[in-house]
CSV table of C-alpha atoms in Angstrom, one decimal:
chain,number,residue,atom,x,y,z
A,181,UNK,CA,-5.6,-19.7,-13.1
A,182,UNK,CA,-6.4,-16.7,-10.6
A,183,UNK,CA,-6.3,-14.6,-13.6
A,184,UNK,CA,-8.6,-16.4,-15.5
A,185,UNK,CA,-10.8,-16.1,-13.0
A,186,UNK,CA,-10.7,-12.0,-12.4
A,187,UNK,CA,-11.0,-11.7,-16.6
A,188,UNK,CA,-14.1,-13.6,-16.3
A,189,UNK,CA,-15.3,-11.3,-13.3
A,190,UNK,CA,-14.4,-8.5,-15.0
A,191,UNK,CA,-16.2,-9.1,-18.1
A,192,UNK,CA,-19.0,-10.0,-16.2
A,193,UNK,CA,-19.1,-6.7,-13.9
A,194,UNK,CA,-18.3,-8.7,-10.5
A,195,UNK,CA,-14.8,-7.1,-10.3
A,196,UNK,CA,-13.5,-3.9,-11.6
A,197,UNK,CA,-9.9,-3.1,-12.3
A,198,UNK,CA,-9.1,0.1,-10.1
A,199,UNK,CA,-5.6,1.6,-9.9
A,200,UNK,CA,-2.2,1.0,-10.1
A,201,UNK,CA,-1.1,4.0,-8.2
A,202,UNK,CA,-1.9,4.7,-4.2
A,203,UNK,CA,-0.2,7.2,-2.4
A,204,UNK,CA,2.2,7.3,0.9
A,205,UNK,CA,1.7,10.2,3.5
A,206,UNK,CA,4.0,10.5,6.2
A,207,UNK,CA,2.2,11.9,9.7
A,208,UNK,CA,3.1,15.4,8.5
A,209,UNK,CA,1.0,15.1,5.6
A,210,UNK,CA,3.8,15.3,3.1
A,211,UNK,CA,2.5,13.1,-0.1
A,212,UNK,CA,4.7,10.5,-2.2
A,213,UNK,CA,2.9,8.6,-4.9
A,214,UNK,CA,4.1,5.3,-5.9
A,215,UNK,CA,2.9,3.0,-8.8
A,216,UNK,CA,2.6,-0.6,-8.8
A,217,UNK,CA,0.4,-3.5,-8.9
A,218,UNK,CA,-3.1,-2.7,-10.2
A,219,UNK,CA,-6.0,-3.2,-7.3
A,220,UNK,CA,-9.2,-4.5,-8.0
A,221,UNK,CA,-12.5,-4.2,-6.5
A,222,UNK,CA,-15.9,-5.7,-6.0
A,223,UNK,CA,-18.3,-3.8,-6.4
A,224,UNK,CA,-20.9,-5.7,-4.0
A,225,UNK,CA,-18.4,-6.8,-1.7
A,226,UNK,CA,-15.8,-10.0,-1.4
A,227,UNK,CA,-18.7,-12.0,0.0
A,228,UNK,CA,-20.4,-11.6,-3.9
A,229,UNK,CA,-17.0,-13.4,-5.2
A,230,UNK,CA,-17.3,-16.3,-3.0
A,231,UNK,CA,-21.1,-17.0,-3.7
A,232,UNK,CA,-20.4,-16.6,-7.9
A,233,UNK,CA,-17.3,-19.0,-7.5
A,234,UNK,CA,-20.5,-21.5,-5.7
A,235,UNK,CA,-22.9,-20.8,-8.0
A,236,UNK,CA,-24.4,-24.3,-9.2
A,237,UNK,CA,-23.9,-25.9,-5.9
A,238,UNK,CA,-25.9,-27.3,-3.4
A,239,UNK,CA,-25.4,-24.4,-1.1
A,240,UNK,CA,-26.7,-22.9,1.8
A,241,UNK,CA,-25.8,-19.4,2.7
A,242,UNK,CA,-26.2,-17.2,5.7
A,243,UNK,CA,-25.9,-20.0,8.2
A,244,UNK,CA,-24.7,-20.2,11.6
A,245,UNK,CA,-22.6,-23.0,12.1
A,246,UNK,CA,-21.6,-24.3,16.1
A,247,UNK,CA,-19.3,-26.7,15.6
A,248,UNK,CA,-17.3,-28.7,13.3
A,249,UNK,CA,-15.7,-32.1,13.6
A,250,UNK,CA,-14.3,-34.4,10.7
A,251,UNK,CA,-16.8,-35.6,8.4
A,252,UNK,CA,-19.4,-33.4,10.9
A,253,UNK,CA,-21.5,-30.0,11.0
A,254,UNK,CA,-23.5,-29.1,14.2
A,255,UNK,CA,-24.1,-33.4,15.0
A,256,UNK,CA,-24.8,-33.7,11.3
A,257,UNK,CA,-22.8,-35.8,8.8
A,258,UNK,CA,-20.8,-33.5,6.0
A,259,UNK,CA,-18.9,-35.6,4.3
A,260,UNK,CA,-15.6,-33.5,4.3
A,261,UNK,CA,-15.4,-30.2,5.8
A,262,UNK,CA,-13.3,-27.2,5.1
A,263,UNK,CA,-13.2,-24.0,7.4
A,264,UNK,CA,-11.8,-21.1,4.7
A,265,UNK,CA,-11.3,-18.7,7.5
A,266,UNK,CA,-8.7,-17.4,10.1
A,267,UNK,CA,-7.5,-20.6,12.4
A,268,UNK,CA,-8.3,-18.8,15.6
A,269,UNK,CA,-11.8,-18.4,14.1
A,270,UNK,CA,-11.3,-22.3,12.7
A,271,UNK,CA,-10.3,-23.2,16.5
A,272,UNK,CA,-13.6,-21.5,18.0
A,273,UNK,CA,-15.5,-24.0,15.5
A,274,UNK,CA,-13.3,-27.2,15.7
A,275,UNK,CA,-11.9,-28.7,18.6
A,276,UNK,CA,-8.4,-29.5,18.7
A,277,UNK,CA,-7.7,-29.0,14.6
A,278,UNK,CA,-4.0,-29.9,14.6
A,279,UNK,CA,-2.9,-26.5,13.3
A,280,UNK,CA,-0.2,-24.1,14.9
A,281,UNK,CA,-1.6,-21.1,16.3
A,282,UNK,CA,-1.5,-17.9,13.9
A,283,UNK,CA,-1.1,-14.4,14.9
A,284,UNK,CA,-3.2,-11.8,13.3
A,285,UNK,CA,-3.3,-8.3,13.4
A,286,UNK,CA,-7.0,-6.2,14.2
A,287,UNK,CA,-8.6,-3.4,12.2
A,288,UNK,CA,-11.2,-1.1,12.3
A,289,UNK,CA,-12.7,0.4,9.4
A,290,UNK,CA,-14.6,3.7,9.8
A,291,UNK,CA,-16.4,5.0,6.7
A,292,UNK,CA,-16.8,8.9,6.3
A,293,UNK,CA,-19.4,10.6,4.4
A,294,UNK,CA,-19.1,14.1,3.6
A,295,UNK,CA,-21.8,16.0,1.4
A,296,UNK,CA,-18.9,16.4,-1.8
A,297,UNK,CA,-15.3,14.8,-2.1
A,298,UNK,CA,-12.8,16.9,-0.1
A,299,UNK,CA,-9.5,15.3,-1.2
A,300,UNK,CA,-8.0,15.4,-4.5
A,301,UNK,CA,-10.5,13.5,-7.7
A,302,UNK,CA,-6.7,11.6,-7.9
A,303,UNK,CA,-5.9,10.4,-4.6
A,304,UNK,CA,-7.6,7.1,-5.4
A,305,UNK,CA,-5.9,5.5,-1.7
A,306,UNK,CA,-2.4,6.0,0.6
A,307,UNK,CA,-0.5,4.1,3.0
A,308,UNK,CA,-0.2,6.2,6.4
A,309,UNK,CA,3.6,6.0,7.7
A,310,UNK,CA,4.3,6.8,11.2
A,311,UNK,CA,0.4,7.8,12.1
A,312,UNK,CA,-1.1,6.1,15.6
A,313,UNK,CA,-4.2,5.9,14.7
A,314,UNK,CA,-4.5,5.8,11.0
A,315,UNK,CA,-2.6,2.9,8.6
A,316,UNK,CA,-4.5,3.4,5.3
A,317,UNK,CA,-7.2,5.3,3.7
A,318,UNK,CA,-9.3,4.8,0.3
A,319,UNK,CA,-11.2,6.8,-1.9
A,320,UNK,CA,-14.1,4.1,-1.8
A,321,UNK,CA,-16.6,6.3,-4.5
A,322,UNK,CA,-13.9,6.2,-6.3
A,323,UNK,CA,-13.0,2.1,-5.7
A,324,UNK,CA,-16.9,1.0,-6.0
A,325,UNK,CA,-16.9,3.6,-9.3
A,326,UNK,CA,-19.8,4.9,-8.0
A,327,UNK,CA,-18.2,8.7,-7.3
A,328,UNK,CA,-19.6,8.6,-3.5
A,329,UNK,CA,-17.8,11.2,-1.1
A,330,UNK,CA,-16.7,8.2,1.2
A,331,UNK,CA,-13.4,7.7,2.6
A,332,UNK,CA,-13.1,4.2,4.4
A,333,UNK,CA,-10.2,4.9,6.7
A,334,UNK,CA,-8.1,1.8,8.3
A,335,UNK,CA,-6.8,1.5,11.9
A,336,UNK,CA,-3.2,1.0,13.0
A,337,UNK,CA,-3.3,-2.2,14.4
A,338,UNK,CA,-2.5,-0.6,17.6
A,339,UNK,CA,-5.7,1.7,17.7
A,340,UNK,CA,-7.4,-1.2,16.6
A,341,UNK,CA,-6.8,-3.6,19.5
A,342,UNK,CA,-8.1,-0.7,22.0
A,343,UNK,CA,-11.4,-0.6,20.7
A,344,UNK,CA,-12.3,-4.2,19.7
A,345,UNK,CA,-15.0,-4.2,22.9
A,346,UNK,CA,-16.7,-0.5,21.1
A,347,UNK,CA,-15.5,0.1,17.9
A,348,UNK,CA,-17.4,3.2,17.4
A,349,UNK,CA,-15.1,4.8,20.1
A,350,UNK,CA,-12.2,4.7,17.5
A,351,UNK,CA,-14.3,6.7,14.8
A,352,UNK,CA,-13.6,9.8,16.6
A,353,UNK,CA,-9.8,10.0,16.9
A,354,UNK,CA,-9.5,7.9,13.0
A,355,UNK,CA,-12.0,11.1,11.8
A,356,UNK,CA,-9.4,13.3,13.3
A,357,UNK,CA,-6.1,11.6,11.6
A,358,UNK,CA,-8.1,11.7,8.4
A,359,UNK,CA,-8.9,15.6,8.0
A,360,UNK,CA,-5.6,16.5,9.4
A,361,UNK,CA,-3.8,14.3,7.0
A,362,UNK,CA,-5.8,15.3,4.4
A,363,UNK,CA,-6.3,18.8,5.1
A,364,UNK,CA,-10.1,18.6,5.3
A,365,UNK,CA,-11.1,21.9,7.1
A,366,UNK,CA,-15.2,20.4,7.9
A,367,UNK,CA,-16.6,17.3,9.6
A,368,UNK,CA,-18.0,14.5,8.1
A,369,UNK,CA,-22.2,14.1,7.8
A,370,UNK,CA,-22.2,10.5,8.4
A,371,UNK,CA,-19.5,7.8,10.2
A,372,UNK,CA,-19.8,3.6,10.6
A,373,UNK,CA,-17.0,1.6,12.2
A,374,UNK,CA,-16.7,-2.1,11.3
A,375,UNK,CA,-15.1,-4.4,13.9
A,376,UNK,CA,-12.4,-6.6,11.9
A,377,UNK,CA,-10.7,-8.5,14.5
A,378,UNK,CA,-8.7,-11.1,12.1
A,379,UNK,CA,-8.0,-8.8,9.4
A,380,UNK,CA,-4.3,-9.7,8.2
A,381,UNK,CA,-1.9,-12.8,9.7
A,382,UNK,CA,1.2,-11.3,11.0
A,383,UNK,CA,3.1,-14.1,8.8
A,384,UNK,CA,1.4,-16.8,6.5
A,385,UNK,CA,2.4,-20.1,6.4
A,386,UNK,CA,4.1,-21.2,3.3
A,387,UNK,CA,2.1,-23.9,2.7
A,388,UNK,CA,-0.8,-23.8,0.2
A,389,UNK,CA,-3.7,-25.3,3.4
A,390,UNK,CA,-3.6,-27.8,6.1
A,391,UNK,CA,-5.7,-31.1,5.4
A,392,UNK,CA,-6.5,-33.7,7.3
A,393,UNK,CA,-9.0,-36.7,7.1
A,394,UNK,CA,-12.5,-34.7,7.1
A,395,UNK,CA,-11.6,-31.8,8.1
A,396,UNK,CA,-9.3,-29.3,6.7
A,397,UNK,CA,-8.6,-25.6,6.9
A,398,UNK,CA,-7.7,-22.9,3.7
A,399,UNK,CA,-7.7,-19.2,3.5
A,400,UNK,CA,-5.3,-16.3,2.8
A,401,UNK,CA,-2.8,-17.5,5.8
A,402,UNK,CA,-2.1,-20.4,3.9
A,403,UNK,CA,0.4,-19.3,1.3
A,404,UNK,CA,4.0,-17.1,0.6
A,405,UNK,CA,1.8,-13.9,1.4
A,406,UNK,CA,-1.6,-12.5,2.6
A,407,UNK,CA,-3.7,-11.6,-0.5
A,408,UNK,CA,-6.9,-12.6,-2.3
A,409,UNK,CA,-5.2,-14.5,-4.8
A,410,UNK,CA,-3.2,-16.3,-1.9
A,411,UNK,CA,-7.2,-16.9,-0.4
A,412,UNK,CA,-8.0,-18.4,-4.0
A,413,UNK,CA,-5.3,-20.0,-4.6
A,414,UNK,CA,-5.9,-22.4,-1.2
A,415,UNK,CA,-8.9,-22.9,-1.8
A,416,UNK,CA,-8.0,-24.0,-5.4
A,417,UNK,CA,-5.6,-26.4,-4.4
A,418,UNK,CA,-7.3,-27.8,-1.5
A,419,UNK,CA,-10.3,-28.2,-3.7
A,420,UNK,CA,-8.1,-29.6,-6.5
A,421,UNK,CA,-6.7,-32.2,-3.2
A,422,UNK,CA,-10.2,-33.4,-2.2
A,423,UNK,CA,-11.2,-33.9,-5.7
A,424,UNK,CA,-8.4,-36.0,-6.3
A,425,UNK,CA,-8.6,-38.5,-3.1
């Protein structure tokens, strides 16, 4: 069904097919390129996927919530509620949601922009093994299709957890790992770190969500392994569950 779903993003130009082949540099620098899956990306962000799978519903975006309670938002009655998010960010919003604490494990992504690419047209992105600082990097011109000299550079988990309080402290030892591993001789013109504190689950659950009367939680925890189509996929089925009842 996931697939059904990504054609008819595809076709619509909310999701563009990207590669099947991402590289593997070791701290050395020495390059191994592997082929498997093929990656896909949004061109106007993950957030534009959610709000096209909602389009037609009563919705309300860019919200705060406060709190959540069965059948409640914020005091207000909600009929039921699901939080599609990381259960410590669920736990911060519900009190007492009968779930088992999950692990998850930071990053911080820092965007370089030089004035023209620096790194090969067919790098496209590569796993870092055995870096500190640096875990994975991406061509993202070449991801959003747009040709932009932008790497967008991922933290070791590690680095990442140092610099949650000031992320921008991490953009200049991550700039550092990225021209040495890539061999760029010149700084960047332009850097942005993004805090993302709950960016993968150390291990998923198995099970597709956790419901309970009112008030259930999905997302891409819930499920054999972390991955959009694990996030649709417990949504789907939760969905599919509440419809049912």
């Amino acid at each position: 069904r996931f697939a059904r779903v990504v054609a008819d993003w595809e076709a619509r130009g909310i999701a563009r097919s990207w590669t099947d082949t991402f590289s593997a540099i070791d701290a050395d620098g020495i390059e191994t390129r592997k082929t498997g899956p093929m990656r896909w990306s949004a061109p106007a962000g993950l957030r534009s996927l959610a709000l096209d799978l909602a389009d037609g519903l009563d919705l309300e975006s860019g919200r705060t919530v406060e709190h959540a309670a069965p059948f409640r938002v914020d005091g207000r009655d909600a009929g039921e509620v699901v939080l599609a998010m990381p259960e410590p960010q669920a736990r911060r919003l519900a009190d007492g949601i009968p779930v088992s604490p999950q692990e998850w494990e930071p990053v911080i992504a820092v965007a370089l922009r030089w004035e023209e690419r620096r790194w090969p047209v067919d790098l496209h992105g590569a796993f870092i093994n055995g870096d500190p600082d640096v875990a994975f990097l991406a061509d993202d011109g070449d991801r959003r299709g747009d040709g932009a000299p932008v790497l967008v550079v991922h933290t070791t988990g590690e680095r990442a957890a140092r610099h949650l309080d000031d992320p921008d402290a991490a953009i200049a030892p991550v700039t550092a790992a990225a021209r040495r591993l890539l061999r760029i001789d010149v700084e960047p013109i332009a850097a942005h770190a993004h805090r993302w504190t709950f960016a993968r689950p150390v291990r998923t659950t198995g099970e597709p969500f956790f419901r309970s009367p009112g008030l259930s939680v999905c997302g891409d925890a819930w499920g054999e392994s972390a991955a959009v189509r694990t996030a649709w996929a417990s949504g789907d089925a939760l969905g599919r569950a509440l419809a049912g009842s």
